[in-house]
Amino acid sequence: AWLFALLCRGRHTSRAVAVILIILFFSLPLISLFRNYFKQDESKNYFAYDYAGNILRSIKKDSIVLTKIWDHYSPWLYLKYVENKRPDVRYLDTELSRRSWYLKYIQQNYPELYQKSEKEINRFQEQVYLFENGKPYDPNVIEKSYVDMIQSFLLKSYPEKPVYADLMTDEKFLTPFIQFPEGMVFRLQKDIGYYPYSYPEFQLRGVLDQKIYKDDRTLFYLKNYSAMIQNRISYLLYFKQDTLAQNLRGKYGELLARPFK
């Protein structure tokens, strides 16, 4: 009603209202832009890329690595198939391994690994076929064959090739091994002892920069840096490697001391 009244006052008023409406038309998107720009700006977001790269920096040549986290695995797929980085690494997603199509992927991309564990893979495929085709199956049998298959990937490669698991790998796969923190992963060994390790130079672009927006999911994963560094420090102290522990704490002191936000 007020707008109609203004329009009725004359031509000049109508023009003024038109100008106001035009200003509002263009200003509202700008207001929305300024209000949301911080959260939507991804120009400096290297977190997933660097995290996957730091896992690769942590492991030796011809390694086998287990993960169950898609947020770890998917950036690595980019590094492997787009940038062709570390083609020597066999990176396995244990959750995707529950499906028959992923076993075909392993066969095509890691034939040596597949052949070594072919018996365990075939046993699991027989069970997962029942599940995928809606036939009766025993969940205990399928679970055991699944765990046996994943463990066989590690056991039949160890000790000729280095084997690793990331921070969130299910413990049920790792029972034959002892875990030792090395960079962003755990090296799997059969014997307790001190294993020397040259700590990598992590790429940490923007990790401590509060001017870069980090959602809750990103913050959750970034905390793994300080967790794994602290694990290594505790390991070094346990084996009386005090100088190495002190050097590592000094190098990443800010990362260990400051909460992610």
Short mmCIF file of C-alpha atoms in Angstrom, two decimals:
data_model
loop_
_atom_site.label_atom_id
_atom_site.label_comp_id
_atom_site.label_asym_id
_atom_site.label_seq_id
_atom_site.Cartn_x
_atom_site.Cartn_y
_atom_site.Cartn_z
CA ALA A 1 0.00 0.00 0.00
CA TRP A 2 2.80 2.42 0.87
CA LEU A 3 4.50 1.75 -2.46
CA PHE A 4 1.24 2.39 -4.33
CA ALA A 5 0.78 5.64 -2.45
CA LEU A 6 4.25 6.80 -3.40
CA LEU A 7 3.65 5.97 -7.03
CA CYS A 8 0.50 8.06 -7.00
CA ARG A 9 2.37 11.22 -5.90
CA GLY A 10 3.87 11.82 -9.25
CA ARG A 11 6.51 11.11 -11.79
CA HIS A 12 9.46 12.16 -9.61
CA THR A 13 8.39 9.90 -6.80
CA SER A 14 8.00 7.02 -9.21
CA ARG A 15 11.52 7.52 -10.46
CA ALA A 16 12.84 7.60 -6.91
CA VAL A 17 11.08 4.37 -6.10
CA ALA A 18 12.45 2.80 -9.28
CA VAL A 19 15.99 3.83 -8.31
CA ILE A 20 15.52 2.38 -4.84
CA LEU A 21 14.24 -0.88 -6.28
CA ILE A 22 17.20 -1.07 -8.67
CA ILE A 23 19.62 -0.46 -5.81
CA LEU A 24 17.95 -3.15 -3.74
CA PHE A 25 18.00 -5.54 -6.69
CA PHE A 26 21.76 -5.25 -7.05
CA SER A 27 22.64 -4.84 -3.36
CA LEU A 28 20.90 -7.97 -2.06
CA PRO A 29 23.19 -10.36 -4.00
CA LEU A 30 26.19 -8.34 -2.83
CA ILE A 31 25.05 -8.57 0.78
CA SER A 32 24.64 -12.32 0.38
CA LEU A 33 28.09 -12.51 -1.22
CA PHE A 34 29.80 -10.67 1.62
CA ARG A 35 27.96 -12.67 4.28
CA ASN A 36 28.87 -16.04 2.78
CA TYR A 37 32.18 -15.43 1.01
CA PHE A 38 34.37 -16.60 3.93
CA LYS A 39 32.70 -20.02 4.08
CA GLN A 40 32.46 -20.47 0.32
CA ASP A 41 35.95 -19.35 -0.67
CA GLU A 42 37.89 -22.52 -1.60
CA SER A 43 40.81 -20.77 -3.32
CA LYS A 44 43.23 -21.67 -0.52
CA ASN A 45 41.74 -24.99 0.48
CA TYR A 46 44.49 -27.58 0.00
CA PHE A 47 43.58 -29.66 3.03
CA ALA A 48 42.46 -32.88 1.33
CA TYR A 49 45.18 -32.66 -1.33
CA ASP A 50 47.96 -32.10 1.20
CA TYR A 51 46.62 -34.73 3.59
CA ALA A 52 46.77 -37.42 0.89
CA GLY A 53 50.19 -36.17 -0.16
CA ASN A 54 51.47 -36.33 3.41
CA ILE A 55 50.37 -39.95 3.67
CA LEU A 56 52.43 -40.67 0.56
CA ARG A 57 55.37 -38.76 2.04
CA SER A 58 55.14 -40.99 5.11
CA ILE A 59 55.55 -44.36 3.39
CA LYS A 60 58.34 -46.24 1.66
CA LYS A 61 58.55 -47.46 -1.90
CA ASP A 62 56.23 -50.31 -2.99
CA SER A 63 54.08 -49.95 0.11
CA ILE A 64 50.65 -51.36 0.82
CA VAL A 65 48.36 -49.04 2.78
CA LEU A 66 44.94 -49.75 4.28
CA THR A 67 42.25 -47.17 4.89
CA LYS A 68 38.50 -47.22 5.39
CA ILE A 69 38.01 -43.47 5.03
CA TRP A 70 36.78 -42.17 1.68
CA ASP A 71 38.03 -38.68 2.59
CA HIS A 72 41.55 -40.14 2.68
CA TYR A 73 41.15 -42.41 -0.31
CA SER A 74 39.44 -40.13 -2.84
CA PRO A 75 42.17 -37.42 -2.88
CA TRP A 76 44.70 -40.19 -3.43
CA LEU A 77 42.75 -41.35 -6.49
CA TYR A 78 43.28 -37.87 -7.92
CA LEU A 79 47.00 -37.94 -7.12
CA LYS A 80 47.34 -41.37 -8.72
CA TYR A 81 45.24 -41.11 -11.85
CA VAL A 82 45.50 -37.40 -12.66
CA GLU A 83 48.98 -36.48 -11.42
CA ASN A 84 50.50 -39.97 -11.62
CA LYS A 85 52.10 -39.65 -8.20
CA ARG A 86 53.56 -42.67 -6.44
CA PRO A 87 52.39 -45.40 -8.86
CA ASP A 88 54.34 -47.86 -6.69
CA VAL A 89 51.83 -47.57 -3.83
CA ARG A 90 48.99 -50.06 -3.38
CA TYR A 91 46.35 -48.12 -1.51
CA LEU A 92 43.33 -50.22 -0.52
CA ASP A 93 39.95 -49.08 0.77
CA THR A 94 38.71 -51.80 3.10
CA GLU A 95 35.10 -50.59 2.88
CA LEU A 96 35.07 -50.75 -0.92
CA SER A 97 36.65 -54.21 -0.62
CA ARG A 98 33.26 -55.44 0.60
CA ARG A 99 32.01 -55.29 -3.01
CA SER A 100 32.84 -57.64 -5.87
CA TRP A 101 33.43 -54.81 -8.36
CA TYR A 102 36.29 -53.46 -6.23
CA LEU A 103 37.97 -56.86 -6.20
CA LYS A 104 38.03 -56.64 -10.00
CA TYR A 105 39.70 -53.27 -9.61
CA ILE A 106 42.38 -54.87 -7.41
CA GLN A 107 42.87 -57.63 -9.96
CA GLN A 108 43.38 -55.15 -12.78
CA ASN A 109 45.56 -52.67 -10.94
CA TYR A 110 47.47 -54.86 -8.47
CA PRO A 111 47.68 -58.27 -10.17
CA GLU A 112 50.56 -59.48 -8.00
CA LEU A 113 48.66 -58.64 -4.83
CA TYR A 114 45.54 -60.33 -6.21
CA GLN A 115 47.37 -63.52 -7.17
CA LYS A 116 48.97 -63.90 -3.76
CA SER A 117 45.58 -63.72 -2.04
CA GLU A 118 43.49 -65.37 -4.74
CA LYS A 119 42.35 -68.21 -2.50
CA GLU A 120 41.07 -65.80 0.18
CA ILE A 121 39.52 -63.54 -2.45
CA ASN A 122 37.66 -66.41 -4.09
CA ARG A 123 36.36 -67.57 -0.72
CA PHE A 124 35.04 -64.10 0.04
CA GLN A 125 33.60 -63.67 -3.47
CA GLU A 126 31.56 -66.83 -3.01
CA GLN A 127 30.01 -65.32 0.09
CA VAL A 128 29.55 -61.79 -1.19
CA TYR A 129 27.84 -63.18 -4.30
CA LEU A 130 25.09 -64.51 -2.05
CA PHE A 131 24.72 -61.13 -0.37
CA GLU A 132 24.74 -59.10 -3.58
CA ASN A 133 22.20 -61.34 -5.29
CA GLY A 134 19.69 -61.54 -2.47
CA LYS A 135 20.38 -65.19 -1.64
CA PRO A 136 20.58 -66.63 1.89
CA TYR A 137 23.94 -66.07 3.54
CA ASP A 138 25.51 -66.43 6.96
CA PRO A 139 26.72 -63.00 8.18
CA ASN A 140 29.34 -64.62 10.41
CA VAL A 141 30.80 -66.58 7.50
CA ILE A 142 30.87 -63.59 5.17
CA GLU A 143 32.49 -61.41 7.83
CA LYS A 144 35.20 -63.97 8.60
CA SER A 145 36.03 -64.47 4.92
CA TYR A 146 36.15 -60.70 4.50
CA VAL A 147 38.58 -60.20 7.40
CA ASP A 148 40.71 -63.14 6.25
CA MET A 149 40.97 -61.61 2.79
CA ILE A 150 42.06 -58.18 4.04
CA GLN A 151 44.58 -59.71 6.42
CA SER A 152 45.97 -61.86 3.62
CA PHE A 153 46.80 -58.72 1.61
CA LEU A 154 49.09 -57.69 4.46
CA LEU A 155 50.41 -61.05 5.61
CA LYS A 156 51.35 -62.29 2.15
CA SER A 157 53.21 -59.10 1.34
CA TYR A 158 55.03 -58.80 4.65
CA PRO A 159 58.01 -58.59 5.07
CA GLU A 160 59.01 -58.20 1.40
CA LYS A 161 56.99 -54.99 1.11
CA PRO A 162 56.25 -52.33 3.73
CA VAL A 163 52.68 -52.51 5.01
CA TYR A 164 50.80 -49.66 6.68
CA ALA A 165 47.44 -48.65 8.07
CA ASP A 166 46.12 -45.16 8.65
CA LEU A 167 44.80 -43.82 11.93
CA MET A 168 41.24 -45.05 11.37
CA THR A 169 41.78 -48.55 10.00
CA ASP A 170 39.69 -51.19 11.79
CA GLU A 171 41.72 -53.03 14.40
CA LYS A 172 40.27 -56.38 13.35
CA PHE A 173 42.50 -56.35 10.28
CA LEU A 174 45.63 -55.55 12.25
CA THR A 175 45.64 -58.22 14.94
CA PRO A 176 48.64 -60.11 13.46
CA PHE A 177 50.76 -56.94 13.73
CA ILE A 178 52.14 -54.34 16.10
CA GLN A 179 51.58 -50.74 15.02
CA PHE A 180 54.36 -48.15 15.05
CA PRO A 181 53.62 -44.48 14.19
CA GLU A 182 55.49 -43.21 11.14
CA GLY A 183 54.33 -39.87 9.77
CA MET A 184 50.61 -40.00 9.04
CA VAL A 185 50.34 -43.80 9.15
CA PHE A 186 51.23 -46.80 11.29
CA ARG A 187 53.93 -49.14 10.03
CA LEU A 188 52.94 -52.73 10.71
CA GLN A 189 55.61 -55.00 12.14
CA LYS A 190 55.65 -58.42 13.76
CA ASP A 191 58.16 -57.63 16.51
CA ILE A 192 58.36 -54.98 19.20
CA GLY A 193 61.36 -52.71 18.91
CA TYR A 194 62.74 -49.37 17.89
CA TYR A 195 62.60 -48.81 14.14
CA PRO A 196 64.52 -45.73 12.92
CA TYR A 197 62.52 -43.45 10.69
CA SER A 198 63.27 -40.25 8.82
CA TYR A 199 60.31 -38.01 9.57
CA PRO A 200 58.86 -36.37 6.42
CA GLU A 201 58.47 -32.69 5.68
CA PHE A 202 54.71 -32.27 5.80
CA GLN A 203 52.89 -29.94 3.43
CA LEU A 204 50.59 -27.98 5.77
CA ARG A 205 49.21 -25.14 3.69
CA GLY A 206 46.65 -23.15 5.65
CA VAL A 207 46.30 -25.67 8.47
CA LEU A 208 46.88 -23.05 11.17
CA ASP A 209 45.55 -20.09 9.20
CA GLN A 210 42.35 -18.89 10.87
CA LYS A 211 41.53 -16.77 7.83
CA ILE A 212 40.72 -19.94 5.89
CA TYR A 213 37.35 -21.50 6.66
CA LYS A 214 37.36 -25.08 7.93
CA ASP A 215 34.12 -26.97 8.43
CA ASP A 216 33.67 -29.53 11.20
CA ARG A 217 34.61 -32.42 8.94
CA THR A 218 37.85 -30.75 7.90
CA LEU A 219 38.72 -29.91 11.51
CA PHE A 220 38.12 -33.51 12.51
CA TYR A 221 40.70 -34.79 10.02
CA LEU A 222 43.22 -32.02 10.60
CA LYS A 223 43.45 -33.06 14.24
CA ASN A 224 45.07 -36.27 12.99
CA TYR A 225 48.27 -34.34 12.36
CA SER A 226 48.85 -33.50 16.00
CA ALA A 227 47.62 -36.95 17.06
CA MET A 228 50.12 -38.78 14.85
CA ILE A 229 53.00 -36.46 15.71
CA GLN A 230 52.29 -36.96 19.41
CA ASN A 231 52.12 -40.73 18.85
CA ARG A 232 55.60 -40.60 17.32
CA ILE A 233 56.95 -38.48 20.18
CA SER A 234 55.57 -40.95 22.73
CA TYR A 235 57.10 -43.82 20.77
CA LEU A 236 60.51 -42.13 20.70
CA LEU A 237 60.39 -41.37 24.41
CA TYR A 238 59.46 -44.98 25.20
CA PHE A 239 62.60 -46.17 23.40
CA LYS A 240 64.80 -43.50 25.04
CA GLN A 241 65.19 -41.46 21.86
CA ASP A 242 64.82 -38.22 23.81
CA THR A 243 66.73 -35.99 21.39
CA LEU A 244 64.67 -37.10 18.40
CA ALA A 245 61.48 -36.60 20.40
CA GLN A 246 62.57 -33.12 21.44
CA ASN A 247 63.46 -32.19 17.86
CA LEU A 248 60.10 -33.38 16.58
CA ARG A 249 58.24 -31.49 19.29
CA GLY A 250 60.22 -28.36 18.49
CA LYS A 251 59.58 -28.64 14.77
CA TYR A 252 55.81 -29.05 15.12
CA GLY A 253 55.33 -27.27 18.44
CA GLU A 254 52.79 -24.79 17.09
CA LEU A 255 50.77 -27.55 15.50
CA LEU A 256 50.73 -29.50 18.75
CA ALA A 257 49.91 -26.51 20.94
CA ARG A 258 47.20 -24.72 18.96
CA PRO A 259 43.69 -26.12 18.56
CA PHE A 260 42.27 -26.22 15.06
CA LYS A 261 39.56 -23.66 14.41
#
